[in-house]
Amino acid sequence: MNLILNILWIVFGGLWMAVGWIIAGLIMCITIIGIPWARAASTIAGYALLPFGSMAVDRETYRGQGDIGTGPLGTLGNLVWLILAGWWLALAHVVTAVLLAVPIIGIPFSWGHLKLARIPLWPVGKTILPRHAPVPNCS
């Protein structure tokens, strides 16, 4: 079922949103200091392309301990990302969601884009896991 849903997702905006994430990552790679953001963008590009069967969780919650991306440097990184690329990726997800909500058949995919619109606002410190992976401390 995930395969069918992912194919439909690609048709209903998943491909162009994944391309947007890749473009954001490439722009970050142009500046050497943007490489950590490019890594986060490439990870989430895969999730934006094929979200069914996967989930985005905080690394600190998943691992049970913090790291450089979940601490103060991660917060600073997320703020820089939000200013440089996060807001327009979130906006693109929202615009796609609104356009998909016009025909009734697009409403489930519209809802998916709205759920994904939160991730570009604060992507550093997130990891993508298979939906069936055990996640401690997540409710």
XYZ file of C-alpha atoms in Angstrom:
139
model
C 0.000 0.000 0.000
C 2.900 2.370 0.791
C 4.189 1.931 -2.771
C 0.872 3.005 -4.306
C 0.536 5.949 -1.928
C 4.118 7.067 -2.625
C 3.530 6.924 -6.396
C 0.375 9.023 -6.014
C 2.268 11.379 -3.689
C 4.969 11.947 -6.311
C 2.280 12.915 -8.816
C 0.508 15.191 -6.316
C 3.424 17.466 -5.486
C 5.990 15.196 -3.881
C 8.420 15.371 -6.793
C 8.512 19.136 -7.051
C 8.830 19.535 -3.277
C 11.735 17.070 -3.186
C 13.375 19.079 -5.971
C 12.870 22.209 -3.858
C 14.653 20.551 -0.937
C 17.524 19.481 -3.226
C 17.847 23.018 -4.625
C 17.956 24.411 -1.083
C 20.676 21.892 -0.208
C 22.698 22.766 -3.306
C 22.459 26.458 -2.503
C 23.734 25.697 0.995
C 26.634 23.664 -0.460
C 27.804 26.669 -2.469
C 28.831 28.255 0.798
C 31.186 25.892 2.592
C 29.615 26.651 5.968
C 26.208 25.550 4.658
C 27.181 21.896 4.214
C 25.506 20.732 7.479
C 22.233 22.267 6.268
C 22.694 20.582 2.900
C 22.943 17.223 4.646
C 19.696 17.858 6.530
C 18.037 19.068 3.317
C 19.062 15.957 1.380
C 17.733 13.677 4.108
C 14.405 15.461 4.184
C 14.266 15.607 0.363
C 14.017 11.824 0.387
C 11.238 12.045 2.955
C 9.417 14.727 0.937
C 9.633 12.455 -2.122
C 8.500 9.212 -0.434
C 6.821 9.972 2.915
C 4.543 6.959 3.238
C 6.097 4.291 5.413
C 8.432 6.804 7.099
C 8.279 9.359 9.883
C 10.325 12.343 11.016
C 11.385 12.386 14.678
C 13.775 14.409 16.795
C 17.161 12.714 17.047
C 17.368 13.520 20.747
C 14.077 11.724 21.377
C 15.083 8.778 19.217
C 18.593 8.322 20.615
C 17.790 9.328 24.159
C 20.649 11.839 24.219
C 21.500 15.128 22.595
C 24.125 15.827 19.967
C 25.540 18.871 18.194
C 22.418 19.222 16.032
C 19.986 19.028 18.936
C 21.751 21.471 21.276
C 22.412 25.209 21.123
C 24.361 24.953 17.853
C 21.428 23.103 16.316
C 19.095 25.877 17.429
C 21.383 28.463 15.853
C 21.562 26.344 12.705
C 17.788 26.090 12.563
C 17.439 29.863 12.902
C 19.871 30.417 10.013
C 18.065 27.768 7.960
C 14.688 29.357 8.702
C 15.869 32.721 7.413
C 17.684 31.397 4.326
C 15.506 28.559 3.080
C 13.021 27.206 5.596
C 10.300 29.791 5.192
C 10.028 29.402 1.406
C 10.022 25.590 1.584
C 7.256 25.737 4.209
C 5.375 28.227 2.050
C 5.731 25.932 -0.983
C 4.241 23.034 1.029
C 1.324 25.240 2.129
C 0.665 26.520 -1.409
C 0.764 22.944 -2.715
C -1.649 21.905 0.053
C -4.092 24.686 -0.840
C -3.984 23.782 -4.544
C -4.524 20.094 -3.769
C -7.471 20.856 -1.482
C -9.473 22.349 -4.365
C -10.444 18.979 -5.865
C -11.893 16.693 -3.205
C -9.649 13.800 -4.241
C -6.550 15.848 -3.359
C -7.505 16.520 0.273
C -5.543 13.584 1.788
C -2.406 14.717 -0.060
C -3.138 18.296 0.947
C -3.133 17.206 4.580
C 0.195 15.441 4.017
C 1.761 18.618 2.653
C 0.482 20.581 5.653
C 2.120 18.063 7.990
C 5.367 18.343 6.016
C 5.223 22.158 6.130
C 6.391 22.097 9.766
C 9.651 20.299 8.998
C 11.341 23.003 6.875
C 10.891 25.477 9.710
C 13.171 23.491 12.052
C 14.889 20.569 10.207
C 18.277 20.332 11.956
C 18.131 17.657 14.638
C 15.506 15.558 12.854
C 15.968 12.056 11.527
C 13.799 10.000 9.178
C 12.853 6.506 10.312
C 10.740 3.692 8.921
C 7.191 3.944 10.287
C 7.527 0.617 12.132
C 10.775 1.590 13.931
C 10.493 1.688 17.713
C 10.773 5.254 19.007
C 11.354 5.529 22.760
C 9.729 8.395 24.650
C 7.487 9.436 21.710
C 3.841 9.828 22.412
